[in-house]
Coordinates of C-alpha atoms in Angstrom, one line a residue:
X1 CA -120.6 -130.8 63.1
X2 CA -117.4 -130.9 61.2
X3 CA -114.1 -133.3 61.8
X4 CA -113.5 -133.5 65.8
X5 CA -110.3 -135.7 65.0
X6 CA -107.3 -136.4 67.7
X7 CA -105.5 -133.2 67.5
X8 CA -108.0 -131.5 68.8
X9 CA -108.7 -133.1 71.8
X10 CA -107.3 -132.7 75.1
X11 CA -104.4 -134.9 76.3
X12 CA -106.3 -136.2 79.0
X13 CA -109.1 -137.6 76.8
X14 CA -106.5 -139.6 74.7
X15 CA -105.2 -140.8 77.8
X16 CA -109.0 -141.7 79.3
X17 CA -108.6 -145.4 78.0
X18 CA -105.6 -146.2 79.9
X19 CA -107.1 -147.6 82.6
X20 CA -109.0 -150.8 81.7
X21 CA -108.5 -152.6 85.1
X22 CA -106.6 -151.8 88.7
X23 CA -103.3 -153.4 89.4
X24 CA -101.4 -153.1 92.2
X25 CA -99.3 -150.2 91.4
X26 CA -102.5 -148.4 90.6
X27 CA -103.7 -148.8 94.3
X28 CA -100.1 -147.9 95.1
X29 CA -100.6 -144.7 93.2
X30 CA -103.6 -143.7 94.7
X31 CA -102.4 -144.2 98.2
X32 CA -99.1 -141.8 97.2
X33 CA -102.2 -139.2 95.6
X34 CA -104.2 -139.3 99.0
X35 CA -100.9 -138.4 101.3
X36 CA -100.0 -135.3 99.0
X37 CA -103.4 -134.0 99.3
X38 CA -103.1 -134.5 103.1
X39 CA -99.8 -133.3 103.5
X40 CA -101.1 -130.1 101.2
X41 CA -98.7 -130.5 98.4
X42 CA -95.3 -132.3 97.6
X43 CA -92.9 -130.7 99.7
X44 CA -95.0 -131.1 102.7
X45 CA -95.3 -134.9 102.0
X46 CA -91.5 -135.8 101.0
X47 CA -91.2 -136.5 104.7
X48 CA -94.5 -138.5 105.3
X49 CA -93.4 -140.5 101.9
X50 CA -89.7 -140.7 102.4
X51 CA -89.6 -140.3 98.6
X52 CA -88.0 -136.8 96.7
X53 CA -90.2 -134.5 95.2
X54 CA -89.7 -134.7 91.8
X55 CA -90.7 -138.7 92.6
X56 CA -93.9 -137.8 94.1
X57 CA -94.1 -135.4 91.0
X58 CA -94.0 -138.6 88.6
X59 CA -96.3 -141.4 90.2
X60 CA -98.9 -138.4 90.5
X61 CA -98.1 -137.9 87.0
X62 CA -98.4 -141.9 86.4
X63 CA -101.7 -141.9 88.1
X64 CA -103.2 -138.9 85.6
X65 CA -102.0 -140.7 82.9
X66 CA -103.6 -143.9 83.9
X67 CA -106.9 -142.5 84.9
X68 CA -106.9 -139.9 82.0
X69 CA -107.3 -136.8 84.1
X70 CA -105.8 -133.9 85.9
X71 CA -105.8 -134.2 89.0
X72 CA -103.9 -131.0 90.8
X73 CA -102.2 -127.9 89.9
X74 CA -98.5 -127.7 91.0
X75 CA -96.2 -124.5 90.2
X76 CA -95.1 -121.0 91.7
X77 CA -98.7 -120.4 92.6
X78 CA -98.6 -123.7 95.2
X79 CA -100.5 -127.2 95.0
X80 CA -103.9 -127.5 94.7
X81 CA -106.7 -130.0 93.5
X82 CA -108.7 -129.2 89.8
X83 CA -112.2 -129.9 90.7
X84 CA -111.6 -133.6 88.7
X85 CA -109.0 -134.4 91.4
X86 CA -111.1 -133.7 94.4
X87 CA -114.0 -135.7 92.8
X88 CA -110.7 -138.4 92.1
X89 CA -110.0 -138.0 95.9
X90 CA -113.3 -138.8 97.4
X91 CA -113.2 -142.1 94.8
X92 CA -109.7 -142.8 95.9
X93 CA -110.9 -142.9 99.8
X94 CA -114.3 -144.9 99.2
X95 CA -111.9 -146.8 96.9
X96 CA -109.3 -147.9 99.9
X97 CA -112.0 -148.3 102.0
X98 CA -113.6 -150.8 100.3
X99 CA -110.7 -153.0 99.7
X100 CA -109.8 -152.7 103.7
X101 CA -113.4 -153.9 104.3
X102 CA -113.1 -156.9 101.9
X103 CA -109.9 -157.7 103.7
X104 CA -111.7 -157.3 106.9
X105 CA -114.8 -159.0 106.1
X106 CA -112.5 -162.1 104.6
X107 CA -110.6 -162.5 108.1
X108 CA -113.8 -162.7 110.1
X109 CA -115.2 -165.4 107.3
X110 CA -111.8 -167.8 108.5
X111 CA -112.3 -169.6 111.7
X112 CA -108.2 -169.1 111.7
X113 CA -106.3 -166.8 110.4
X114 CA -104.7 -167.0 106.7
X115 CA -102.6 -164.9 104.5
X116 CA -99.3 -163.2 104.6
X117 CA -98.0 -160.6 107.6
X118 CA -95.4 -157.9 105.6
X119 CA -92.8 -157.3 109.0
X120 CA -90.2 -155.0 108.5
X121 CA -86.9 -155.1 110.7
X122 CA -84.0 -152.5 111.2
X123 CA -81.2 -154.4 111.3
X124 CA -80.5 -153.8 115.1
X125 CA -83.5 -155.6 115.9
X126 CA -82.0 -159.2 116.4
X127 CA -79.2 -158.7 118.0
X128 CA -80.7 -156.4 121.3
X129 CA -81.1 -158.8 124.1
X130 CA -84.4 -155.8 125.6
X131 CA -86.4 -157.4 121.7
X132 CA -88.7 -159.9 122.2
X133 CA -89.4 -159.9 118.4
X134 CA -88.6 -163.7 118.3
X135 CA -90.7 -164.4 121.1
X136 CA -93.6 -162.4 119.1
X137 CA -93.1 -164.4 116.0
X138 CA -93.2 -167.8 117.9
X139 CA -96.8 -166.9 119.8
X140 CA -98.2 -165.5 116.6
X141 CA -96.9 -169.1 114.7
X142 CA -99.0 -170.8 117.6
X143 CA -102.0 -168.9 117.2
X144 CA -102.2 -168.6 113.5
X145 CA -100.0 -171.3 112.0
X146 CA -101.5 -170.6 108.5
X147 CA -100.6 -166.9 107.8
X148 CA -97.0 -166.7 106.0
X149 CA -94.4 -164.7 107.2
X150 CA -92.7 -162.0 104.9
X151 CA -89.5 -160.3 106.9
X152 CA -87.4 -157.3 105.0
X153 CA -84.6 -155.6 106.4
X154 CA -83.9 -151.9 106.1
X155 CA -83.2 -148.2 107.1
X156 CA -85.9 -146.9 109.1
X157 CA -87.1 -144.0 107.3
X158 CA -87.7 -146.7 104.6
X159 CA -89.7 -149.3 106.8
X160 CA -92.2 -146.1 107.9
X161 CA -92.5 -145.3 104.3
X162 CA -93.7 -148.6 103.2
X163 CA -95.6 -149.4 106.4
X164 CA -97.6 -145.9 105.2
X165 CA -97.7 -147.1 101.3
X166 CA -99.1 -150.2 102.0
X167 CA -96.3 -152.9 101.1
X168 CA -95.7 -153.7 104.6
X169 CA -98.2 -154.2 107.5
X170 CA -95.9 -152.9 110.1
X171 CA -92.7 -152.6 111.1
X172 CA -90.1 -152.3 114.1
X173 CA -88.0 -149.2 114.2
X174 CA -86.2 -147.0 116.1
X175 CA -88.3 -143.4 117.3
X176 CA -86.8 -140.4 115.8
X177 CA -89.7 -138.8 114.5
X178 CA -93.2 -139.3 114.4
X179 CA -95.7 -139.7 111.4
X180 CA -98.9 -138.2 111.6
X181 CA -100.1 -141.2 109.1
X182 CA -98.5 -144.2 111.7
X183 CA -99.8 -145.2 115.0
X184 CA -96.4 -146.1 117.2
X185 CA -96.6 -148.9 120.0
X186 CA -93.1 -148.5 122.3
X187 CA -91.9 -152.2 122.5
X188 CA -88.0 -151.9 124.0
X189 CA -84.7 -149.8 124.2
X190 CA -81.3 -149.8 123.2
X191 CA -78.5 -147.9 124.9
X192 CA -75.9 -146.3 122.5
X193 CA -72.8 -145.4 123.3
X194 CA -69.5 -143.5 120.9
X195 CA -66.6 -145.9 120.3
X196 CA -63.4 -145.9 118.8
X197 CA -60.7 -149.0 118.3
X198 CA -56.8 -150.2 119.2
X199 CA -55.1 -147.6 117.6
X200 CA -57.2 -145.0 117.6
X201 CA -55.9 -141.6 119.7
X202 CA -58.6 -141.5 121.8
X203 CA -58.0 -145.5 122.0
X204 CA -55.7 -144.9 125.8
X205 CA -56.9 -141.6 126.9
X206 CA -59.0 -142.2 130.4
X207 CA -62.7 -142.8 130.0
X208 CA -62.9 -140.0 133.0
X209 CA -61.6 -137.5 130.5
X210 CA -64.0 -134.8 129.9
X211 CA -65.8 -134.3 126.9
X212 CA -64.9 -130.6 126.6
X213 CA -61.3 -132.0 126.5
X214 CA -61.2 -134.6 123.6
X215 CA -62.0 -131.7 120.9
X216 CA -63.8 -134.9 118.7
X217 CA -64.4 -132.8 115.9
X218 CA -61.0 -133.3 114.8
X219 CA -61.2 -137.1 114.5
X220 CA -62.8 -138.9 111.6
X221 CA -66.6 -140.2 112.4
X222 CA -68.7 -143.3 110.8
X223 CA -72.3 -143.1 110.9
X224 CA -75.5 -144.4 109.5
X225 CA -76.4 -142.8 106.0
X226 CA -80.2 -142.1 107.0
X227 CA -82.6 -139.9 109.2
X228 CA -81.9 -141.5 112.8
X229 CA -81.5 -140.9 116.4
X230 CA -77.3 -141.5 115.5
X231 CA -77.6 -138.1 113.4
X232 CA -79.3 -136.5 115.8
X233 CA -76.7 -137.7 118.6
X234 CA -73.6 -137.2 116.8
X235 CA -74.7 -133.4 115.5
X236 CA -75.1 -132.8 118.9
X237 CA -71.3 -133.9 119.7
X238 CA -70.1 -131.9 116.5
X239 CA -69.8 -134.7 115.0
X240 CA -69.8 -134.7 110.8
X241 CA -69.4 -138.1 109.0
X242 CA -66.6 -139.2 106.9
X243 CA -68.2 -142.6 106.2
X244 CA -71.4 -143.8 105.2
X245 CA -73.0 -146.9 105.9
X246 CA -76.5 -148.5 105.9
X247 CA -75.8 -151.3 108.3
X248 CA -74.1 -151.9 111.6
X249 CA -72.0 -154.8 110.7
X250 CA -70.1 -152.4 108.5
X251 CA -69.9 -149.8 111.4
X252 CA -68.3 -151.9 113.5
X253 CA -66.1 -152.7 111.0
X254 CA -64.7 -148.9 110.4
X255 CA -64.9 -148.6 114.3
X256 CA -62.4 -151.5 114.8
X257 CA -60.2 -150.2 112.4
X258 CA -59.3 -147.6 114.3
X259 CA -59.5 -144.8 112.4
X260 CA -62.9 -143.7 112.9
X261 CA -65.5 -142.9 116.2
X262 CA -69.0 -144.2 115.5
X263 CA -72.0 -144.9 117.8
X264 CA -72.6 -148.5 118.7
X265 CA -75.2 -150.5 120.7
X266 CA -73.5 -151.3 123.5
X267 CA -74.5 -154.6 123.3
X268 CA -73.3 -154.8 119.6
X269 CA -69.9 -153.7 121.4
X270 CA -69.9 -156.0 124.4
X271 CA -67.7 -158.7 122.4
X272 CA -65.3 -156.4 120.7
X273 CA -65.2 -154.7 124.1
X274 CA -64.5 -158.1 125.6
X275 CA -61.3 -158.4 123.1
X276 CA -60.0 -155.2 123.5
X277 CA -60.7 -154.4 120.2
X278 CA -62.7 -151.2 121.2
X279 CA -63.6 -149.0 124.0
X280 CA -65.7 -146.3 124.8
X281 CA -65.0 -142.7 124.6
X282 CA -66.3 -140.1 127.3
X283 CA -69.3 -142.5 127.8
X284 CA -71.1 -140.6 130.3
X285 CA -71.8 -138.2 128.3
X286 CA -71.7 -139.6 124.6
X287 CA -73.9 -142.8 125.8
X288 CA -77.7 -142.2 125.2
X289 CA -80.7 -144.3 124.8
X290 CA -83.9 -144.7 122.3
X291 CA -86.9 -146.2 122.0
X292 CA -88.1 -149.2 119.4
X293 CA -91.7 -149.7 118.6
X294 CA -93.7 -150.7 116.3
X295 CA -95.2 -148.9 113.3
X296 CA -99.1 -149.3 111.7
X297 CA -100.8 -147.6 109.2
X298 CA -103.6 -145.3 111.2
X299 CA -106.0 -145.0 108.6
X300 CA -107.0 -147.6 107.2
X301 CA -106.6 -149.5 110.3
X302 CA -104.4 -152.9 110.1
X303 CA -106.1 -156.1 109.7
X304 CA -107.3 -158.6 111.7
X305 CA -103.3 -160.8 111.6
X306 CA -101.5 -157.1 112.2
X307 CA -103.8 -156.8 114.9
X308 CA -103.2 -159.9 116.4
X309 CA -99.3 -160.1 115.6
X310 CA -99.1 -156.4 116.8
X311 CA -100.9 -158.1 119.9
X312 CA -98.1 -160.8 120.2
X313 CA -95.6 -158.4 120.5
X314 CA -97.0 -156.4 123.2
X315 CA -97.1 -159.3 125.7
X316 CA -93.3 -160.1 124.4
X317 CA -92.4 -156.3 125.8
X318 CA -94.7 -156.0 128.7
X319 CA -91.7 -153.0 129.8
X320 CA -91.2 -151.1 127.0

């Protein structure tokens, strides 16, 4: 039959030994594979992800490498699956499935429940008199003392995309857009209103003052660095930021120094406001409000502890 050596083989056979066992990362992998193909193609699923394109573009690449095959066409002509990657797909899903049963079928063996509940917290969170989240934690601790608690902190867009990857069970974030891959229970509010500090030129002009007035384009702004409903609310002022941050700690910060606006939660603001150290500008019409829930994975469903904990902090917010 003559010599049928390396060279002549396709890349994906050489790579077709990769895969001697499934790690986490792998499962990781697949999930990211499944959203593209739902979303239609990369672009379409940077949003659902959170992640950029040529990211997406490398763990798919990861995954064909690891399982040896070629999974999807990408180029000028658009996305679409090779007939090995929708035959991947349909594995992938009875893949996932599975595990979420075994999970499943584990939680209904324990007479209590055990393991470890991923929460993820915008950093707003704690300090909102409306959130209940403490009062969540401590009925869930009563009713399943055994499961360990895992709490990260971060943007928004950031929580959604790991609630959808599967590193965290759920999280609690501000609404400013809606997944199609996330199921969204409305828990509490905050109200947000634009501020500037002692010194600022806006600092001693009336609060009665009319918007139209104030011209606030002129004046330097501080807002969060991520997709939120402060983007969305300081666009609609003409508002364009001079600082960045990720946190509110360091907002405040640039707002007391008097040289920039920024939105606060007013209850972030009450104690500076108590000081004199800031004040609100034009806050009838600056001042708006928006909606915390929490954030679960529609398909597969959340487990039996998400369930419950997600449970917990429904009777903390009976008025969302």
């Amino acid at each position: 039959m003559g010599d049928y050596s390396c060279k002549h083989r396709k890349p994906w056979m050489l790579n077709r030994a990769h895969l001697r066992s499934l790690s986490d990362v792998d499962i990781r992998l697949v999930r990211i594979f499944i959203t593209v193909t739902e979303c239609g193609g990369f672009a379409a699923s940077e949003v659902e992800l959170n992640i950029g394109r040529s990211t997406i573009s490398k763990h798919i690449s990861d995954l064909e490498l690891r399982i040896g095959l070629k999974l999807c066409n990408r180029g000028p002509s658009g996305f679409s699956l090779t007939p090995e990657g929708e035959l991947v797909l349909e594995a992938s899903r009875r893949l996932l499935a599975s595990i979420d049963g075994f999970q499943a079928e584990i939680d209904s063996i324990h007479t209590h429940l055990t393991g470890t509940l991923r929460l993820g917290l915008f950093d707003q969170s704690s300090t909102n008199p409306r959130a209940q989240v403490d009062g969540a934690i401590r009925a869930f601790d009563a009713l399943a003392p055994d499961v360990a608690l895992e709490i990260a902190l971060a943007a928004p867009g950031v929580l959604e995309a790991r609630v959808t990857d599967g590193s965290l069970d759920l999280a609690i974030v501000p609404i400013h857009r809606d997944s199609s891959l996330l199921s969204y229970q409305p828990l509490y509010t905050e109200h947000m209103t634009l501020y500037c500090g002692v010194g600022h030129p806006l600092f001693d002009i009336p609060q009665s003052t009319p918007l139209a007035e104030l011209d606030l384009a002129q004046y330097k702004y501080a807002g969060y660095a991520f997709n939120s409903p402060n983007m969305h609310a300081a666009a609609s002022l003409g508002l364009e930021r001079s600082a960045r941050v990720q946190e509110e700690e360091a907002l405040s910060l640039l707002v007391q120094s008097g040289r920039y606006l920024g939105f606060l939660a007013d209850h972030v603001a009450a104690a500076f406001l108590r000081k004199g150290h800031v004040r609100p500008v034009a806050p009838g019409e600056t001042a708006y409000a928006t909606t915390f829930a929490a954030v679960a994975r529609r398909n597969p469903e959340p487990d039996r502890k998400t369930r419950e904990f997600l449970e917990c902090l429904r009777a903390a917010h009976p008025d969302p």
